[in-house]
XYZ file of C-alpha atoms in Angstrom:
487
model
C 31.754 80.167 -24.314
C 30.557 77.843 -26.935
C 33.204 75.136 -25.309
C 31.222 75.388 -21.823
C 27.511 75.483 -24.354
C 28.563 72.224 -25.673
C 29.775 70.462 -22.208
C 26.476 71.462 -21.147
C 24.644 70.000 -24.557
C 26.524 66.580 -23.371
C 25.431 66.590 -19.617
C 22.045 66.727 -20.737
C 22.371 63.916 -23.294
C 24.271 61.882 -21.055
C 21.305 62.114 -18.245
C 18.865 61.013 -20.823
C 19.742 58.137 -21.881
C 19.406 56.384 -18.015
C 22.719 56.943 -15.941
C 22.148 57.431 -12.186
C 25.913 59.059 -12.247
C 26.612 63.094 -12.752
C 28.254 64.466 -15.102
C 32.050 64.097 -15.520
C 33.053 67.563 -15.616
C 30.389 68.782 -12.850
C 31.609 68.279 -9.007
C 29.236 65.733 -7.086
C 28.250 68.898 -3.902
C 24.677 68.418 -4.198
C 23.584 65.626 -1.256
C 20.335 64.664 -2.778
C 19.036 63.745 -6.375
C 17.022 65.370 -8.663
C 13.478 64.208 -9.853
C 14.656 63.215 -13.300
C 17.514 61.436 -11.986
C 15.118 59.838 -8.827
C 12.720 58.507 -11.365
C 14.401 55.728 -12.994
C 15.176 54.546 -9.289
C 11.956 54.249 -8.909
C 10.584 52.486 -11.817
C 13.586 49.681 -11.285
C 12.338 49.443 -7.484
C 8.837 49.207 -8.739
C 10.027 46.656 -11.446
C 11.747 44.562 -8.735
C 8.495 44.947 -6.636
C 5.956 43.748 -9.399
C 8.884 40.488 -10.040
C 8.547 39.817 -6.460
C 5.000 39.813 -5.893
C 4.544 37.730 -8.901
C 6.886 34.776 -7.354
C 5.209 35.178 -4.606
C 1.700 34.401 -5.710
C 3.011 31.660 -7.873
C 4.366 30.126 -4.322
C 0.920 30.757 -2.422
C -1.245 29.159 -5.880
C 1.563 26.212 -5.360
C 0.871 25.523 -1.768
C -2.689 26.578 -1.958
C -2.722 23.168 -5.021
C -0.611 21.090 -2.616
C -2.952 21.676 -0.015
C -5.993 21.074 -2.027
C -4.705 17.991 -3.211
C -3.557 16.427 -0.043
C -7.120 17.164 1.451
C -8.341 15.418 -1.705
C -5.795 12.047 -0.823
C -7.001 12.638 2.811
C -11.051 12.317 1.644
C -9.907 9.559 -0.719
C -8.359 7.628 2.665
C -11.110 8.303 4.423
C -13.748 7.248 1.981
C -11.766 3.861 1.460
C -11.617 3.082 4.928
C -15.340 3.602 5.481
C -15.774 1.201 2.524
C -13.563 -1.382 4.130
C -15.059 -1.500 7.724
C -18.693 -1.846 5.828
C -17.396 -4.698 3.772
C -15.651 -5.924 7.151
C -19.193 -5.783 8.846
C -20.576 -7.515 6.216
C -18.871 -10.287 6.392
C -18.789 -10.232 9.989
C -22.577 -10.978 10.333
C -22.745 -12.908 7.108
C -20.347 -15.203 9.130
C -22.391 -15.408 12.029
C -25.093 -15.757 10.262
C -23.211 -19.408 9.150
C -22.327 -20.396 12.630
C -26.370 -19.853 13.515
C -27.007 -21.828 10.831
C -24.419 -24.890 11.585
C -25.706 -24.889 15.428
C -29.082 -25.250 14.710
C -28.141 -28.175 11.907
C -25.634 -29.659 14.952
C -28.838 -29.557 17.265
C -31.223 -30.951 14.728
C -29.249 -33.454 14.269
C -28.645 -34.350 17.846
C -32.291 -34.392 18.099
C -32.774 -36.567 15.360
C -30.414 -38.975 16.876
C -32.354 -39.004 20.377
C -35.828 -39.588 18.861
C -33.966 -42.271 16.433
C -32.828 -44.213 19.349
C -35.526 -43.397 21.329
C -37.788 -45.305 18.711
C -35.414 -48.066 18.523
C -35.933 -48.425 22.005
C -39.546 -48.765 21.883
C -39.510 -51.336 18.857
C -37.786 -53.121 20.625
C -39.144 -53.302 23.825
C -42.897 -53.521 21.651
C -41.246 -57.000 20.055
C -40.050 -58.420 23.597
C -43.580 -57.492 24.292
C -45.079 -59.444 21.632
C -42.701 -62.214 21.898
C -43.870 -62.636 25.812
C -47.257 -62.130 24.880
C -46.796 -65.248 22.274
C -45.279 -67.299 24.497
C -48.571 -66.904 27.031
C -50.511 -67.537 24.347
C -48.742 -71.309 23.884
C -48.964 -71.927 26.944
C -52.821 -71.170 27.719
C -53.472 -73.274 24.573
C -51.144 -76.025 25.794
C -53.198 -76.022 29.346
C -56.798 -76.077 27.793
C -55.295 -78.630 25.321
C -54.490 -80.840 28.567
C -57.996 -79.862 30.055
C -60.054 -80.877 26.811
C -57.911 -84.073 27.053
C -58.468 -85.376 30.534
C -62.824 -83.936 30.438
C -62.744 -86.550 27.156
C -60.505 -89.134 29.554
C -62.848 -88.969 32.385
C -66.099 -88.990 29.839
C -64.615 -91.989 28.419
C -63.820 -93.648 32.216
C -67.034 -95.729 32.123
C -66.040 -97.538 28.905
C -62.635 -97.740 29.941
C -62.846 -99.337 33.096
C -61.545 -102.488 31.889
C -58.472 -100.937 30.281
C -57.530 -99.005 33.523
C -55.034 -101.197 34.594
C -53.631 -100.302 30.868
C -54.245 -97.255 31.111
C -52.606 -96.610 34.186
C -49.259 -98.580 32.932
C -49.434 -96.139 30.628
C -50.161 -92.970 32.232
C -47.016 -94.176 34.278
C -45.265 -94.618 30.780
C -46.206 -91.534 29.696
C -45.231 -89.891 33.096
C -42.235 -91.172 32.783
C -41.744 -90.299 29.217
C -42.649 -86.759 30.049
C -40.359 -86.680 32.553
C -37.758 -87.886 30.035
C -38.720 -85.335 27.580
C -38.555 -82.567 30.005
C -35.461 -83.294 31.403
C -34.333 -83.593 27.303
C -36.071 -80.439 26.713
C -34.201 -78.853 29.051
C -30.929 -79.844 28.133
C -31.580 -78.829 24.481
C -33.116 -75.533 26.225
C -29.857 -75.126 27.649
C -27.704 -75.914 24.926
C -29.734 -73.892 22.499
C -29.420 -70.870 24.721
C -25.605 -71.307 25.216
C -25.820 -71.624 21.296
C -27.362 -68.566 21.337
C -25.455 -66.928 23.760
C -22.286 -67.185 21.962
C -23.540 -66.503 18.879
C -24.763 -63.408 19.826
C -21.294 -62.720 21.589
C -19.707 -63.235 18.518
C -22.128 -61.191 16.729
C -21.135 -58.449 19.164
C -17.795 -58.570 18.969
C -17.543 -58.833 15.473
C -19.641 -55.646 14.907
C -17.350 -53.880 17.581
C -14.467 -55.210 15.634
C -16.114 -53.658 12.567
C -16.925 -50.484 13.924
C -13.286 -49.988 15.667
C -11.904 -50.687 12.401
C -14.315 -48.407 10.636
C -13.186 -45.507 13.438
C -9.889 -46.546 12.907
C -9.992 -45.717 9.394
C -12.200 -43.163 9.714
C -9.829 -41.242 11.966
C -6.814 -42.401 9.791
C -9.405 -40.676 6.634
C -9.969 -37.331 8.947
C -5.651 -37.361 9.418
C -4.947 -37.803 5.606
C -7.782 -35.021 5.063
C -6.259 -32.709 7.934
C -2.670 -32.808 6.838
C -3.771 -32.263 3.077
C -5.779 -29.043 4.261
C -2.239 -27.835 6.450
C -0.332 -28.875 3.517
C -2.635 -26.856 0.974
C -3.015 -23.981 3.032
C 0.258 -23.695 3.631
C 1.041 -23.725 -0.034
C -1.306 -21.222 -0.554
C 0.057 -19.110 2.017
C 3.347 -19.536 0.385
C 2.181 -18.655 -3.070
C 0.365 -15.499 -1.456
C 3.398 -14.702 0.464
C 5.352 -14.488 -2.908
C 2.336 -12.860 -4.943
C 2.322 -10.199 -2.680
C 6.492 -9.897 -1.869
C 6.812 -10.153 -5.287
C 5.608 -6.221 -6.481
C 7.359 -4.992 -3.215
C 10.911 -6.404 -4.392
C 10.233 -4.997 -7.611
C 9.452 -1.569 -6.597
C 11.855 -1.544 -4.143
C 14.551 -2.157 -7.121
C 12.869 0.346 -9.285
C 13.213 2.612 -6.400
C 16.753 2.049 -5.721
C 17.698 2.263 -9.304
C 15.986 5.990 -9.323
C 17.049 6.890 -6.617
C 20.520 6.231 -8.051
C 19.597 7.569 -10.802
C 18.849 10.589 -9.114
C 22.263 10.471 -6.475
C 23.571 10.304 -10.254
C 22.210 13.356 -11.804
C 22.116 15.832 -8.534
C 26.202 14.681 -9.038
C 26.682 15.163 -12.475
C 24.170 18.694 -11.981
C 26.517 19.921 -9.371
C 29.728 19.358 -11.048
C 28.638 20.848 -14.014
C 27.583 23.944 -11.962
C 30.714 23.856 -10.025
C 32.470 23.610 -13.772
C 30.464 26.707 -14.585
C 31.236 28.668 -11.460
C 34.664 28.495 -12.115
C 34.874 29.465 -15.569
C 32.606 32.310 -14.518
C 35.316 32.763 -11.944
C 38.279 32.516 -14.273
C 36.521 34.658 -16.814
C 35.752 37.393 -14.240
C 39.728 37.255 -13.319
C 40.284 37.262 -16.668
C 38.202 39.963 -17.253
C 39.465 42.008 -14.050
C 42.886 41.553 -14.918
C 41.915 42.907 -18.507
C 40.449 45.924 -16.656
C 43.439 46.640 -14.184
C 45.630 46.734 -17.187
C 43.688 48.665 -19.759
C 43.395 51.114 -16.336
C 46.861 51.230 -15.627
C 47.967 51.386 -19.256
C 45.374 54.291 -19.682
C 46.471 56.018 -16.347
C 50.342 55.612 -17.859
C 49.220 56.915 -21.516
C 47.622 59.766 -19.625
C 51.077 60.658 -17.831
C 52.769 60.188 -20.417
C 50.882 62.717 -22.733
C 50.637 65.271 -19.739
C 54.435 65.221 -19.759
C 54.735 65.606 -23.661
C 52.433 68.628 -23.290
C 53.758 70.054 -20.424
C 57.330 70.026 -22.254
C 55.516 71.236 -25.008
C 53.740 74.167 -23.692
C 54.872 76.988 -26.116
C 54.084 75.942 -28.811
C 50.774 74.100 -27.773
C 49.234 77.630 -26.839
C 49.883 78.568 -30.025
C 48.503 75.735 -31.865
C 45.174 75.563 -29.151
C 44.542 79.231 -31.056
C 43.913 77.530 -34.366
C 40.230 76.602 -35.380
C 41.045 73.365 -35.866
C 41.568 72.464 -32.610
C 38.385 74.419 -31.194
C 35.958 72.137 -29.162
C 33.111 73.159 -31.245
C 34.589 72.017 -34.437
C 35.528 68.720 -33.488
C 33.099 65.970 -33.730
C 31.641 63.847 -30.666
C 31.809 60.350 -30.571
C 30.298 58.361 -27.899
C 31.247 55.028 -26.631
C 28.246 52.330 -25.771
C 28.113 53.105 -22.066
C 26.811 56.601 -23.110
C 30.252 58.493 -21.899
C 31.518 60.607 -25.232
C 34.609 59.216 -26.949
C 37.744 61.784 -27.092
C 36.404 63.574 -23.820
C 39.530 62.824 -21.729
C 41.974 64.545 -24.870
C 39.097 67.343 -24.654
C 39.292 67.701 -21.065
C 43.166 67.842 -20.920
C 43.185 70.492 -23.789
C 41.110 72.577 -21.416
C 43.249 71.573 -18.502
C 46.200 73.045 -20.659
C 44.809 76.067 -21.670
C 43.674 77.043 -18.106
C 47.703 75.727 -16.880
C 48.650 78.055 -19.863
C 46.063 80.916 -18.340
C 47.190 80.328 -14.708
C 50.549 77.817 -14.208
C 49.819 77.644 -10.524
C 46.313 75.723 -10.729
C 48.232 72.680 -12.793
C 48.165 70.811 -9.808
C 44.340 71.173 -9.010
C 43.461 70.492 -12.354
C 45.543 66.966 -12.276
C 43.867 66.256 -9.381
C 40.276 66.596 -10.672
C 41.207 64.937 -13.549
C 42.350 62.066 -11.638
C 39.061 62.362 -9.259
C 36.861 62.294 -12.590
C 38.784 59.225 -14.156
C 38.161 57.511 -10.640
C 34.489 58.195 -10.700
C 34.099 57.103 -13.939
C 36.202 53.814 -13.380
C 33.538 53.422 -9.913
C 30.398 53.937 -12.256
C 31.229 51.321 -14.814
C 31.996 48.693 -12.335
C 28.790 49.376 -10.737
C 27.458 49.161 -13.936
C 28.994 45.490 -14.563
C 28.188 44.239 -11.031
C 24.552 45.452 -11.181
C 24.278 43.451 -14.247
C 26.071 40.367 -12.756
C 23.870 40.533 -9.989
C 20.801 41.000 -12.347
C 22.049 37.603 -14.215
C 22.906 35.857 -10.795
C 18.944 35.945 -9.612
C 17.763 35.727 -12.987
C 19.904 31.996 -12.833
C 19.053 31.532 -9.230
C 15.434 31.909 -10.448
C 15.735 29.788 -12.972
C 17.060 27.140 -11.076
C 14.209 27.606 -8.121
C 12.052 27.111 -11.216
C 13.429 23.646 -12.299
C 13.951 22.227 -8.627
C 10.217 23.098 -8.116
C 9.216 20.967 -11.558
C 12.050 18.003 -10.457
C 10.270 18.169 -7.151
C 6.880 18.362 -8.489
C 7.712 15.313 -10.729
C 9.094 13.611 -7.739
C 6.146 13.712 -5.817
C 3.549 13.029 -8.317
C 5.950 9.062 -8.761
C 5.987 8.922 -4.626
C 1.936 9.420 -5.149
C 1.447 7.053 -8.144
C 3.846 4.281 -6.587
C 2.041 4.754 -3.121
C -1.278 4.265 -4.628
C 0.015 1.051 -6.755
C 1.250 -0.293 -3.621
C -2.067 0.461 -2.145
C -4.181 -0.949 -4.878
C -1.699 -4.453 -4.989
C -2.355 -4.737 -0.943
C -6.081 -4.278 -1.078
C -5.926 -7.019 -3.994
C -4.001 -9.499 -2.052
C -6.522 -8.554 0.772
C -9.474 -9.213 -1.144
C -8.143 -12.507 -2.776
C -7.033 -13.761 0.874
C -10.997 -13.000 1.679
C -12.303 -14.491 -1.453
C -10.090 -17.475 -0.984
C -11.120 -17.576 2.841
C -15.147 -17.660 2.360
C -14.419 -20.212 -0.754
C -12.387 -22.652 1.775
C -15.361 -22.117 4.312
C -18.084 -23.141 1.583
C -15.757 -25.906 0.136
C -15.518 -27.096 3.956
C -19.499 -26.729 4.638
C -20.273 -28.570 1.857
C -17.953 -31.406 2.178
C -19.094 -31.630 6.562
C -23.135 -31.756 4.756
C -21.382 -34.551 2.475
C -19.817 -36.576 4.963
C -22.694 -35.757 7.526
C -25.325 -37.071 4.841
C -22.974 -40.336 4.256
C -22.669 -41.199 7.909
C -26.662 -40.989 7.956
C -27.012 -42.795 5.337
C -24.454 -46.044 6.448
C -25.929 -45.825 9.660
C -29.874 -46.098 8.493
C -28.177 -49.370 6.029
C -26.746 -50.617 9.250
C -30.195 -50.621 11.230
C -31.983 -51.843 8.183
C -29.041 -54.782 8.685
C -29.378 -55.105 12.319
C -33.213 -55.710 11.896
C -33.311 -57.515 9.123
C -30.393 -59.615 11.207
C -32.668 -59.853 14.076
C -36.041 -60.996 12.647
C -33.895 -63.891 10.533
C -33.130 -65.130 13.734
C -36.164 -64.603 15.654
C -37.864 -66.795 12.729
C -35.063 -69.055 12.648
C -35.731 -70.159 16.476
C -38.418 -72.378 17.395
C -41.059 -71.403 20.341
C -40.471 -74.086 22.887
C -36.808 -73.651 22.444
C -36.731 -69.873 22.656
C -38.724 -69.578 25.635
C -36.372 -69.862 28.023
C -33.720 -67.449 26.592
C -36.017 -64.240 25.646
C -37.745 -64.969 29.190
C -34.097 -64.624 30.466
């Protein structure tokens, strides 16, 4: 009685301290489980629940970040883009705003030019004017000249009657002599205006000389200038080409090197987790081949002792009477999975005694004993694979964890190099502009340069071609230049 009290007293203990397993001595008939053994089910199913849950809120705050950040790059795009095609507008219209301004300087000066030759024009047909309205002038004085003389000849007739034969061997003199002079006049006429002619021939020519040698160079000038420009640009675009090649190469090598780096480490990670996996492997082994002989030395200690006690069975039911070998007096010792220490010599005492009270249930009883032994063997592996698997997600968690921070770290380079990239583009872009609008001022100012130059030699070379012309209008007398500027 107090032996089946105190198996009892160490069910009870046994179920409160956590073990989902029934007792060893009890027979496993009933198909369902009780509430107290139910409830620590539960409470690891709710445990598992609440660890779930948690992970997963962790994921949805991650991807709800992600995607609040990549709608953040996306307004960030957006809002640089609008910048860009205002600043491209900008400069679209302040550009045409410059072409206006050069076609109305191009048709200024055209007009300039056509009311500059225009009042050439008139000078000098105004000075051909003048110069025909001279030459009138000498002659109506010459003809009244004659008049006055031959009114005073014929006053003076009736004193000069006695010189008229005199006077007409002169007036055929003087015919004659006029005739003479005339006919001399003429020539010289004729010589000075082949004079003339040439000279101003050779005044043309030479100035076309001049100004073919002046286009000449002027064009050679415009060359030199034009393969300078294609030479400088295309140093510039060189230099440009390089400045902006230059980052790419070097964060393409940066690149490669981490992404060696990386090829590297994933390497060295996963032979260092295949170097763990099988020592875990070779432990487990180990420790499974530790098992299966502690078992089978156990399971041959246990035969072994059955057959001492069965040869032994006189004087064993005599000694089982003593009080020192009563179950009650003997004290409990439990090992650290909760089952008590001693129980199997206990339980094959008990065994014996009932063999010694009925020798025809031996065979149950080894039976049972063997079936209890089994169970127990069943309960402590499921105890070590529950906590295997318990440290198996707890690493595979772990890991999850650190692949989500290598990721994390990943991306947040991929952004920062993208957006350095970015930035060194839309610098190279805004130098190339900057560069652009300075070669279009530097190339406006030197056109209003040249422009104001060629105005200016061109007003010195009228003042010239004036000055030229009234030195030899002064240089030429009337009578002789009559005939030519009539012509």
């Amino acid at each position: 009685m107090a032996g089946e009290l105190n198996m009892s007293q160490r069910g009870e203990s046994y179920r409160r301290d956590g073990s989902s397993s029934t007792y060893f001595g009890e027979p496993k008939s009933e198909p369902t489980l009780t509430q107290q053994q139910n409830q620590p089910l539960k409470s690891d199913d709710s445990g598992l629940y609440v660890d779930m849950m948690k992970s997963e809120g962790v994921r949805k705050e991650f991807l709800a970040e992600v995607q609040g950040r990549r709608r953040l790059e996306q307004l960030k795009a957006e809002q640089r883009l609008i910048k860009l095609d205002e600043d491209r507008a900008n400069r679209l219209a302040k550009m045409q705003l410059e072409n206006q301004l050069m076609q109305q300087k191009a048709l200024k000066y055209k007009a300039e030019s056509a009311s500059r030759k225009q009042l050439v024009d008139e000078l000098e047909e105004l000075m051909i004017k003048k110069q025909q309205e001279e030459i009138q002038r000498l002659l109506r004085e010459k003809a009244a000249a004659e008049k006055d003389k031959q009114a005073r000849i014929e006053s003076s007739q009736g004193r000069q009657q006695c010189k008229e034969s005199n006077l007409e061997e002169d007036r055929v003199k003087e015919v004659e002599r006029k005739a003479m002079l005339d006919a001399r006049r003429a020539e010289v006429t004729l010589q000075r205006a082949n004079a003339l002619k040439q000279l101003n021939k050779e005044i043309v020519d030479k100035r076309q000389r001049q100004i073919n040698v002046q286009e000449r160079l002027e064009a050679s000038r415009n060359n030199n200038e034009a393969a300078r420009e294609r030479y400088r640009r295309e140093r510039e675009r060189k230099h440009i080409i390089e400045d902006v090649q230059k980052p790419f190469l070097l964060a393409e090598d940066k690149q490669r090197a981490a992404i060696k780096l990386q090829k590297e480490k994933k390497l060295e990670d996963a032979r260092a987790a295949a170097h763990e996996r099988a020592v875990l492997k070779e432990r487990l082994a180990s420790m499974d081949t530790v098992r299966q002989s502690n078992i089978k030395a156990k399971d041959e200690d246990r035969e072994r002792r059955m057959k001492e006690q069965a040869l032994m069975g006189g004087s064993e039911s005599l000694s089982l009477d003593d009080p020192f070998f009563t179950a009650g007096s003997r004290k409990v010792e439990t090992h650290g999975n909760g089952a008590p220490q001693g129980y199997g010599l206990v339980r094959m005492e008990e065994v014996l005694a009932k063999d010694h009270e009925n020798p025809r249930d031996r065979k149950s009883a080894n039976d049972a004993e063997h079936k209890n032994c089994h169970k127990e063997r069943e309960i402590t592996e499921d105890r070590r694979e529950q906590e295997t698997l318990q440290k198996g997600l707890k690493y595979r968690e772990m890991e999850e964890v650190r692949r989500l921070e290598e990721w994390k770290a990943s991306e947040q380079q991929r952004k920062e190099k993208r957006a350095l990239i970015r930035s060194e583009l839309e610098r190279c872009r805004d130098e190339t502009v900057r560069a652009t609008q300075a070669k279009k001022i530097s190339d406006y100012e030197i056109t209003n340069r040249l422009e104001k130059a060629r105005e200016q030699k061109e007003k010195e070379r009228e003042t010239t071609r004036n000055s030229q012309l009234h030195t030899r209008l002064r240089s030429v007398s009337n009578a002789m230049a009559i005939p030519h500027l009539i012509a």
